[in-house]
CSV table of C-alpha atoms and ligand atoms in Angstrom, one decimal:
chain,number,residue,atom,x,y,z
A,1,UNK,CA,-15.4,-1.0,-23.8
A,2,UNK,CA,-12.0,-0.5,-24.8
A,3,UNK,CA,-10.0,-4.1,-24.2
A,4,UNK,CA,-6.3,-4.5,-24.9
A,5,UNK,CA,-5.7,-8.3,-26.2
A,6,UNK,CA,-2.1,-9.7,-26.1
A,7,UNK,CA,-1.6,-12.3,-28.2
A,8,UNK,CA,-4.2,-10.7,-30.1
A,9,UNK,CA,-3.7,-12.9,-33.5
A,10,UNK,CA,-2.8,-15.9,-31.7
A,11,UNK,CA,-5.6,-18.9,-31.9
A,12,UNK,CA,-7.5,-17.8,-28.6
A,13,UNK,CA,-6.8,-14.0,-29.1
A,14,UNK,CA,-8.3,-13.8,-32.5
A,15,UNK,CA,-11.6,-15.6,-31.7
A,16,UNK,CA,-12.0,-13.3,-28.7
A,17,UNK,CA,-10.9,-10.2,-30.7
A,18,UNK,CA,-13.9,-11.1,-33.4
A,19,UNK,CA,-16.4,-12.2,-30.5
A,20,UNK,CA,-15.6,-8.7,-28.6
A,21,UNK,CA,-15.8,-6.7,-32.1
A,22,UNK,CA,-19.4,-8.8,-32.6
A,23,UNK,CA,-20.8,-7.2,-29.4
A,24,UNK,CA,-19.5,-3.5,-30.5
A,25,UNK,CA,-16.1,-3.1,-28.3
A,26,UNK,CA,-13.3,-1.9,-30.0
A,27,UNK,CA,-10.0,-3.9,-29.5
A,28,UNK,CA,-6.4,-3.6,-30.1
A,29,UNK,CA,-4.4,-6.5,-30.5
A,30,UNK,CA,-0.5,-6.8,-29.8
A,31,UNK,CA,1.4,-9.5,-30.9
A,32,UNK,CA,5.0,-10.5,-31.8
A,33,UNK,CA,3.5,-13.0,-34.5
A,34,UNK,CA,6.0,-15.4,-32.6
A,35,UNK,CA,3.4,-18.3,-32.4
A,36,UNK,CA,0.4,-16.0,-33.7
A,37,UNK,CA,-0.3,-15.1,-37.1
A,38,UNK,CA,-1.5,-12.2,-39.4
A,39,UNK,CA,-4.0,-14.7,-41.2
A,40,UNK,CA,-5.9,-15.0,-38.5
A,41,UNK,CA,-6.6,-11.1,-38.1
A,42,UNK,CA,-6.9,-10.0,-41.9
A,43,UNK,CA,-10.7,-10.1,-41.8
A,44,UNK,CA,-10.4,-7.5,-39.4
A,45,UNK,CA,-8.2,-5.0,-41.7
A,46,UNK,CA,-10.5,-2.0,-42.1
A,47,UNK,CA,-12.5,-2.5,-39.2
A,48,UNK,CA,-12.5,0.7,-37.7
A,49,UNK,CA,-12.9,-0.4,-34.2
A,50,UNK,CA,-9.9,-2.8,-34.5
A,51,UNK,CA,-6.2,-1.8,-34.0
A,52,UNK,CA,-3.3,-4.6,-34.8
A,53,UNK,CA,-0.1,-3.6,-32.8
A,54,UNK,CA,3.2,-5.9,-33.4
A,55,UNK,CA,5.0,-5.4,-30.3
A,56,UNK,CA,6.8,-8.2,-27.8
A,57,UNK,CA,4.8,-7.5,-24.8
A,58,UNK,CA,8.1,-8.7,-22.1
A,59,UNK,CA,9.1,-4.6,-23.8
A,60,UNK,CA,8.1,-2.0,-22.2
A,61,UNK,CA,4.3,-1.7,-23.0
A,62,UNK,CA,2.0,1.5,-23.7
A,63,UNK,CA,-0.5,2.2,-25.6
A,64,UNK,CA,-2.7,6.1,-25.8
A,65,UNK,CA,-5.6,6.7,-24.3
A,66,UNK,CA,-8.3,4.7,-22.0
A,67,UNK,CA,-8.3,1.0,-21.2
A,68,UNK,CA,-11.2,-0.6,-19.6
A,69,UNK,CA,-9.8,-4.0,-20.2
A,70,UNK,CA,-6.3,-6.0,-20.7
A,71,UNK,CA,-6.8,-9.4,-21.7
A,72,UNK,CA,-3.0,-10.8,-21.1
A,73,UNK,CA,-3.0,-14.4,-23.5
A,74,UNK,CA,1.0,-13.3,-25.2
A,75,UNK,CA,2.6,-17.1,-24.7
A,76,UNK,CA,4.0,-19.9,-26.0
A,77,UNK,CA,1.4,-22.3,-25.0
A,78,UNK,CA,2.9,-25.8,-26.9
A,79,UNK,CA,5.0,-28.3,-25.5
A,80,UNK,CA,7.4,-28.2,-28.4
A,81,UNK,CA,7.1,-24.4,-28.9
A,82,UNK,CA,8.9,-24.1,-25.1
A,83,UNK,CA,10.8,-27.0,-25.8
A,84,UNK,CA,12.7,-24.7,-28.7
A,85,UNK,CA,12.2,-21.2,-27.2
A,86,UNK,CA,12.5,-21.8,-23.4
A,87,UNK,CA,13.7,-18.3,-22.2
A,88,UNK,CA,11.0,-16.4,-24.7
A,89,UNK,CA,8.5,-18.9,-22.8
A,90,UNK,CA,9.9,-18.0,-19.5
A,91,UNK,CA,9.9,-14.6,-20.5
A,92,UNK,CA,6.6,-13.6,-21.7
A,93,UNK,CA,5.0,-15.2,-19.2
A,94,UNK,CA,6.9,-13.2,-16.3
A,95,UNK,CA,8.4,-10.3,-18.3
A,96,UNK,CA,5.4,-10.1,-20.4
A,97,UNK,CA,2.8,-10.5,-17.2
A,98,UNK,CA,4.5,-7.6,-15.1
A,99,UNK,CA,4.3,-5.2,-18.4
A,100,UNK,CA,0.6,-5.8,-18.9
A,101,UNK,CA,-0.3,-6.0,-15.4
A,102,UNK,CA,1.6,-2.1,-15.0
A,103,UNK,CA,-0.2,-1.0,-18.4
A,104,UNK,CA,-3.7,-2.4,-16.2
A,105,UNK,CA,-2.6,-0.4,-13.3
A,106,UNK,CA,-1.6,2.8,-15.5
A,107,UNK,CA,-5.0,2.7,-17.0
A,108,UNK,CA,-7.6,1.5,-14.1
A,109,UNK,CA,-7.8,-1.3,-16.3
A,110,UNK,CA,-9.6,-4.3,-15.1
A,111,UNK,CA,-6.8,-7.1,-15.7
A,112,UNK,CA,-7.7,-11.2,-17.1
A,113,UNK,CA,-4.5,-13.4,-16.9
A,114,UNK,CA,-4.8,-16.5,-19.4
A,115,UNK,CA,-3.4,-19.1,-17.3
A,116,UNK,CA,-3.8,-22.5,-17.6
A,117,UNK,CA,-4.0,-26.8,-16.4
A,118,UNK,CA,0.1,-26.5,-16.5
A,119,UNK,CA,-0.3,-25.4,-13.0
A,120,UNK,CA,-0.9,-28.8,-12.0
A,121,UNK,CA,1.6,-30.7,-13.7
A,122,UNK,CA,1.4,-34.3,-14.0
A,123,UNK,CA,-1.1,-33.8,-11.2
A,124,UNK,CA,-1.5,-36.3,-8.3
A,125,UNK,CA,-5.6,-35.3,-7.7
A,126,UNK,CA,-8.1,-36.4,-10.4
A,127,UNK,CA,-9.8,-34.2,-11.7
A,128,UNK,CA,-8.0,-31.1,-10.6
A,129,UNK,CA,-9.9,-28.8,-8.9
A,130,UNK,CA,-8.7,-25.2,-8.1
A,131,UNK,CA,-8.0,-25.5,-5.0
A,132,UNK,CA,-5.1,-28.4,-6.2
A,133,UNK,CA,-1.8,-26.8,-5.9
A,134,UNK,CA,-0.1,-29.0,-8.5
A,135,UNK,CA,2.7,-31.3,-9.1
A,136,UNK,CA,5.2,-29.6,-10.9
A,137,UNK,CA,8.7,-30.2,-11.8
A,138,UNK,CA,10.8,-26.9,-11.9
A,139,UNK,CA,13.9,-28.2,-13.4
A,140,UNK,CA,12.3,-30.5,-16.4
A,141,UNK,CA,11.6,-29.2,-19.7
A,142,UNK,CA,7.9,-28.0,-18.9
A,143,UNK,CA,9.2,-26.3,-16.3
A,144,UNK,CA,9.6,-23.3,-18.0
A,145,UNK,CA,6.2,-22.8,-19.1
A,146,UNK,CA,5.0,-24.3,-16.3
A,147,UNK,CA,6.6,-22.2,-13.5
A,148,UNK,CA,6.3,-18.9,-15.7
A,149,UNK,CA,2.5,-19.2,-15.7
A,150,UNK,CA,2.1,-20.0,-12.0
A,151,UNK,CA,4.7,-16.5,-11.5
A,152,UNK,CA,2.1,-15.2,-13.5
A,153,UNK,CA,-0.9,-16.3,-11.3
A,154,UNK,CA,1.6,-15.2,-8.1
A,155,UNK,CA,1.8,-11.2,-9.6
A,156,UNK,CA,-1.2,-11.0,-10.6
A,157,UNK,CA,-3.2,-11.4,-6.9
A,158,UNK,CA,0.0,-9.8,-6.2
A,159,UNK,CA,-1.1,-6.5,-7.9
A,160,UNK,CA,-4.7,-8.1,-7.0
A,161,UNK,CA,-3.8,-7.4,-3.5
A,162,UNK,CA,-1.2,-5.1,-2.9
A,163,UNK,CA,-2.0,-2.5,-5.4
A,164,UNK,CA,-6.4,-3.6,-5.3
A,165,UNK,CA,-5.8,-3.9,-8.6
A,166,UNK,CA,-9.2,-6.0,-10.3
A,167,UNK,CA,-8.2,-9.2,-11.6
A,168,UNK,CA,-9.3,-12.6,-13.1
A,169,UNK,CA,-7.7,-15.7,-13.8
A,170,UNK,CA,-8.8,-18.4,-15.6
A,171,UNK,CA,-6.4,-21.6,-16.7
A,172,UNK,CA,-7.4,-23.1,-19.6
A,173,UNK,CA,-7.3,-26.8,-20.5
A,174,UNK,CA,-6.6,-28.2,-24.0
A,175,UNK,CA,-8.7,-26.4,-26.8
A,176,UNK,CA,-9.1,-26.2,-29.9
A,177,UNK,CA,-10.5,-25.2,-33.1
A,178,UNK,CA,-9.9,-23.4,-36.5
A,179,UNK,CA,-6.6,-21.0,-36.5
A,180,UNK,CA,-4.2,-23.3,-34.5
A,181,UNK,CA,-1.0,-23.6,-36.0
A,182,UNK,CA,-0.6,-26.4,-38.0
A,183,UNK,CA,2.9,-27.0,-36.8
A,184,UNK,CA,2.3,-26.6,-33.6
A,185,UNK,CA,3.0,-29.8,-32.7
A,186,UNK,CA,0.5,-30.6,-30.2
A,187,UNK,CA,-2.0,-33.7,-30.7
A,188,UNK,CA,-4.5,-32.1,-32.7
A,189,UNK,CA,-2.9,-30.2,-35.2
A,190,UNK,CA,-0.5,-32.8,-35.6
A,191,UNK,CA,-3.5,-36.2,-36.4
A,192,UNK,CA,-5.5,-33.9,-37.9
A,193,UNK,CA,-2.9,-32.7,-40.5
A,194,UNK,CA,-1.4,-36.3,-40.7
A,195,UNK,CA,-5.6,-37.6,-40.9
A,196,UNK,CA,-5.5,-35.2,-44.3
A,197,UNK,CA,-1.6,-36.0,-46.0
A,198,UNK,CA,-2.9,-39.6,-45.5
A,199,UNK,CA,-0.1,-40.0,-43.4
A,200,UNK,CA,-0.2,-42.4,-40.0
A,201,UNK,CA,-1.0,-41.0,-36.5
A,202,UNK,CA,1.4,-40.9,-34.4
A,203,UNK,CA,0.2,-41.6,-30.6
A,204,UNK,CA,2.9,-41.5,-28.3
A,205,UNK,CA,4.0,-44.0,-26.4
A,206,UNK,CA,1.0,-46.6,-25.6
A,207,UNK,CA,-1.9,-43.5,-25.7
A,208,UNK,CA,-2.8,-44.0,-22.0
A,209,UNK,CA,-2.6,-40.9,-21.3
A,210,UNK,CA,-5.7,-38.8,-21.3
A,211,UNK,CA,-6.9,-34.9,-22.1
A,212,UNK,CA,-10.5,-33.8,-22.0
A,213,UNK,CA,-10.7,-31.2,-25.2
A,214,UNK,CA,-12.3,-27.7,-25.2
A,215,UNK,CA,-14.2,-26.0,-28.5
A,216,UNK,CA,-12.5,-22.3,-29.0
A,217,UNK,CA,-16.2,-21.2,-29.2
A,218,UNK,CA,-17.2,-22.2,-25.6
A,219,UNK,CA,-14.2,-21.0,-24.0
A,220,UNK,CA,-14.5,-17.8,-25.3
A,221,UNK,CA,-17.8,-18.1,-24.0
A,222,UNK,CA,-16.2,-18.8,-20.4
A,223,UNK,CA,-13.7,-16.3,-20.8
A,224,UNK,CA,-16.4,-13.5,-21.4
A,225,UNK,CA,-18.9,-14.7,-18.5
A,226,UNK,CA,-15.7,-14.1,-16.0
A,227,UNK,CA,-14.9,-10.8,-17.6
A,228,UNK,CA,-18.5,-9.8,-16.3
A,229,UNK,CA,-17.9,-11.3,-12.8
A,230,UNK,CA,-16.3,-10.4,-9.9
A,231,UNK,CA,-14.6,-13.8,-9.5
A,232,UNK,CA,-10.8,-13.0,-8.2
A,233,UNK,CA,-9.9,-16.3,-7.9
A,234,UNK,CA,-8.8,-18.5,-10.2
A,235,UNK,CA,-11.2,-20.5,-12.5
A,236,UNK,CA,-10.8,-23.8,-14.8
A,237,UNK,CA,-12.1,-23.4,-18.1
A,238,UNK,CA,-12.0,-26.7,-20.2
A,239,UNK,CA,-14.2,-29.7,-21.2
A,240,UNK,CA,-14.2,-32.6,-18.6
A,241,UNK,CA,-15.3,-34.8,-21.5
A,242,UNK,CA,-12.0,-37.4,-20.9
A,243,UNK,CA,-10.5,-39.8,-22.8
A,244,UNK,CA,-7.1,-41.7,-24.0
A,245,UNK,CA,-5.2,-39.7,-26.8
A,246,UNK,CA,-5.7,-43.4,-28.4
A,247,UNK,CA,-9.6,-43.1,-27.9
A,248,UNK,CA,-8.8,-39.1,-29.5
A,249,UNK,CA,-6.6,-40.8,-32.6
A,250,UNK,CA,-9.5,-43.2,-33.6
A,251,UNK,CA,-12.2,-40.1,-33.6
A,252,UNK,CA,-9.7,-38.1,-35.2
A,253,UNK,CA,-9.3,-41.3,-37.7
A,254,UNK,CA,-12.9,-41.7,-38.0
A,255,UNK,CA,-14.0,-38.2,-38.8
A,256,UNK,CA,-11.6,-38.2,-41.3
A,257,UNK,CA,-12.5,-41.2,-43.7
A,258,UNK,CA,-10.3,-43.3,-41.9
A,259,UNK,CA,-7.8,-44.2,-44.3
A,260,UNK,CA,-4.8,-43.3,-42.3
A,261,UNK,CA,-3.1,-46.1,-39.9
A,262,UNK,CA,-2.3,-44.9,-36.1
A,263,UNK,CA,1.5,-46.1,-34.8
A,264,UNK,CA,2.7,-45.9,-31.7
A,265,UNK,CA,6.2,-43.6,-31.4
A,266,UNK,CA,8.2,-43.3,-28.5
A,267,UNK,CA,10.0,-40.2,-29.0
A,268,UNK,CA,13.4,-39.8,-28.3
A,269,UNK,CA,13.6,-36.1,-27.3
A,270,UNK,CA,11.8,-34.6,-24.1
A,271,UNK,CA,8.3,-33.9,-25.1
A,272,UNK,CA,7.1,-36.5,-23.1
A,273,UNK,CA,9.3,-36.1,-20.2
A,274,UNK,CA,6.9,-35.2,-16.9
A,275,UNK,CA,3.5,-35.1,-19.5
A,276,UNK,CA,0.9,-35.3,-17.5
A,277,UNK,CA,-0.5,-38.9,-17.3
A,278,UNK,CA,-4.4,-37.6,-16.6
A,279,UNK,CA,-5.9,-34.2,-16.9
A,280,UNK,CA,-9.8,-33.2,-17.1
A,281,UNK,CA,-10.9,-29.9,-15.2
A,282,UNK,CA,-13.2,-30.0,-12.0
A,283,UNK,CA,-15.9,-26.9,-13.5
A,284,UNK,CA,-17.6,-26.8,-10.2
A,285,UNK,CA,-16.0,-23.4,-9.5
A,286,UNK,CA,-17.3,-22.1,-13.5
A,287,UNK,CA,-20.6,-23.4,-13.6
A,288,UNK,CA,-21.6,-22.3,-9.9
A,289,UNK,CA,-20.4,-19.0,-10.0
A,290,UNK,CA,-20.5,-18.1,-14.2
A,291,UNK,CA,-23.3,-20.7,-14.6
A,292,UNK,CA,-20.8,-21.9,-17.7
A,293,UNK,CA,-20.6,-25.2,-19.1
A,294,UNK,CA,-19.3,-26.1,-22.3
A,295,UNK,CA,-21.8,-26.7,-25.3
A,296,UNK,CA,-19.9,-27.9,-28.4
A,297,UNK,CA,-19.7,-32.1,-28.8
A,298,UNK,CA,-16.3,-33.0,-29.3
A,299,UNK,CA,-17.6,-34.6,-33.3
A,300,UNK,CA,-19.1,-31.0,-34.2
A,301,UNK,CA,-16.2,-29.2,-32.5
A,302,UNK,CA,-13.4,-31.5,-34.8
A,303,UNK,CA,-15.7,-31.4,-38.0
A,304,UNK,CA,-15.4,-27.8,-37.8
A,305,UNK,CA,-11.3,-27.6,-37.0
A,306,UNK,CA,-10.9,-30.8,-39.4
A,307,UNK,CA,-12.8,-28.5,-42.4
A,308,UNK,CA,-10.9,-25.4,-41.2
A,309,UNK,CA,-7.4,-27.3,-41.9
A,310,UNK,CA,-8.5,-29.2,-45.1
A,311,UNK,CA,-9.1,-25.3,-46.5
A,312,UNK,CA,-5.8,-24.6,-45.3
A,313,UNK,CA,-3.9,-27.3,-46.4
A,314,UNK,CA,-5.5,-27.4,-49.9
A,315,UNK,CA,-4.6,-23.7,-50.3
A,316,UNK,CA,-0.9,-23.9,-49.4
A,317,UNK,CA,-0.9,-26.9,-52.0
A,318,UNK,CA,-2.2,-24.7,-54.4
A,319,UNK,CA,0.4,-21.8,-53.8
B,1,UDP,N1,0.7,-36.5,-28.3
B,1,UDP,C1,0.7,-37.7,-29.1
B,1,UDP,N2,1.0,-37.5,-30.4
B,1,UDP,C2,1.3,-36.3,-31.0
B,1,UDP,C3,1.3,-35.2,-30.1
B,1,UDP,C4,1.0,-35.3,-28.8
B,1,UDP,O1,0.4,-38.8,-28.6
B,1,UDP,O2,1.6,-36.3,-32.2
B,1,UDP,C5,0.3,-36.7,-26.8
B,1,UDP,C6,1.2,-36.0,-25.8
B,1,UDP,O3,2.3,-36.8,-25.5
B,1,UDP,C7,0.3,-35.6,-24.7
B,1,UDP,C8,-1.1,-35.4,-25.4
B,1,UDP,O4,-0.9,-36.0,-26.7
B,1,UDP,O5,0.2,-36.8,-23.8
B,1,UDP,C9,-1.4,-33.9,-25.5
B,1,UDP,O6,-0.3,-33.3,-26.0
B,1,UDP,P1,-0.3,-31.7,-26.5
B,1,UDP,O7,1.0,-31.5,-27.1
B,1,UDP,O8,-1.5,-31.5,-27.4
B,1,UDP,O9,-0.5,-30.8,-25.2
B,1,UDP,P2,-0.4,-31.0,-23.6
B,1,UDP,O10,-1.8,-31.4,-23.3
B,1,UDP,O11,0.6,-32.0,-23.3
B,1,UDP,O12,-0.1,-29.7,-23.2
């Protein structure tokens, strides 16, 4: 197949770009490098059946010949990145769905919307199911992310049903794994780079709150089993594997040697205004209809991103 990624050298684009390339597809990947990154594509210079456009995707989007595929992941998917860049977040996820849902259409594409647990918001059901419309505040700073991927989800089985366009969407809980952005500033990146410059953790607030973490490797594994479906509706993907981001700092500690301290920070801008007190995904709806569950233990899954950054870090030290 021929399959369009946007956000093709983001974190989640890349790994699917290689995994798609690995099973003899040929891909093209468009990307503002906004959030994404060349680094995580240069393996794939010279690959003949790879094809690295940098375009903004809320632009008017075309590319020659046939599609059989548009995967649509373009976003700004951390808190603090839409706290900076509100209207780009806004905009690539409305702007930026329409264009690559019309490119789908123009092509007889089928079309895979990267959604995600924002949906919910600082959801009142536990664990959130798909059939949970949400708790969302429009006006609050993760509105904008928030709202722009449920107008997403909305034009999508818009075109789904209006124009009998094939779609699938599937909102994805925290992941992670090698190629996140260092700075990205979410909970990860951020102990795992403070784990490795020795400096302290910084959980905020009391750490009550909780996340369930996903492995890049099995998501991509999800993402392909719905590509093969015929599941319209939406689908969860994420690891209902729970816990405190305390209980996440002390793993994060642990694997790590454990020299670094945590302390508690109660930050004084609004990334933790309306953060979800509790998320971990109900997969009832993956694993009975993709037969998908995730695979990877949270300790192999770090080990993995922890020796990914350590590489990282040592070689910007070195420059
Ligand atoms: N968090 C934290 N310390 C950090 C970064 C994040 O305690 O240095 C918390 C944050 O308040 C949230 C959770 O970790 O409750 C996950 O945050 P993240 O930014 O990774 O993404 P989110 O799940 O909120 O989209």
């Amino acid at each position: 197949m021929r399959i369009l990624i946007t956000g093709g050298a983001g974190f989640i684009g890349s790994h699917l770009a290689d995994r798609l390339l690995g099973e003899g597809h040929s891909v093209i990947a468009i990307d503002n490098l906004a959030t994404g990154h060349p680094r995580n594509i240069e393996h794939l210079a010279g690959n003949e059946s790879f094809r690295f456009i940098k375009h903004d995707v809320t632009d008017y989007l075309y590319v020659e010949g046939e599609l059989d595929v548009v995967l649509h992941l373009a976003s700004l998917p951390s808190p603090v990145d839409y706290l900076k860049k509100p209207i780009p977040t806004l905009k690539v996820g409305a702007l930026g769905t329409h264009k690559a849902l019309g490119l789908a259409r123009a092509k007889g594409a089928l079309f895979m919307l990267a959604s995600t647990s924002e949906v919910y918001g600082d959801p009142l059901v536990h664990p959130q199911a798909e059939d949970y419309w949400g708790n969302v505040n429009p006006v609050g700073p993760r509105g904008v992310y928030d709202e722009s991927k449920r107008f997403a989800e909305a034009i999508t089985m818009a075109y789904h049903r209006y124009h009998g366009l094939d779609t699938r969407i599937f909102r994805i809980f925290n992941t992670y794994g090698p190629r996140m952005r260092v700075d990205d500033g979410r909970v990860v990146t951020n102990f795992i780079a403070q784990a490795l410059r020795g400096q302290p953790l910084t959980v905020y607030d009391d750490g009550s709150r909780t996340r369930s973490f996903c492995y890049v490797s099995d998501l991509v594994d999800g993402i392909l089993r719905l590509l093969g479906s015929s599941e319209n509706e939406p689908v969860n993907l994420g690891n209902p594997n729970e816990m405190t981001i305390l209980e996440f700092a002390q793993t994060v500690q642990r694997l790590t040697g454990g020299g670094s301290e945590l302390v508690h920070v109660v930050p004084t801008d609004e990334r933790t205004k309306d953060d979800p007190q509790v998320r971990r995904p109900d997969i009832s709806r993956a694993s009975e209809r993709l037969g998908w569950s995730p695979q990877v233990p949270l300790e192999d899954g770090l080990g993995q991103t922890i020796d990914y950054f350590r590489a990282l870090l040592s070689h910007d030290r070195a420059r």
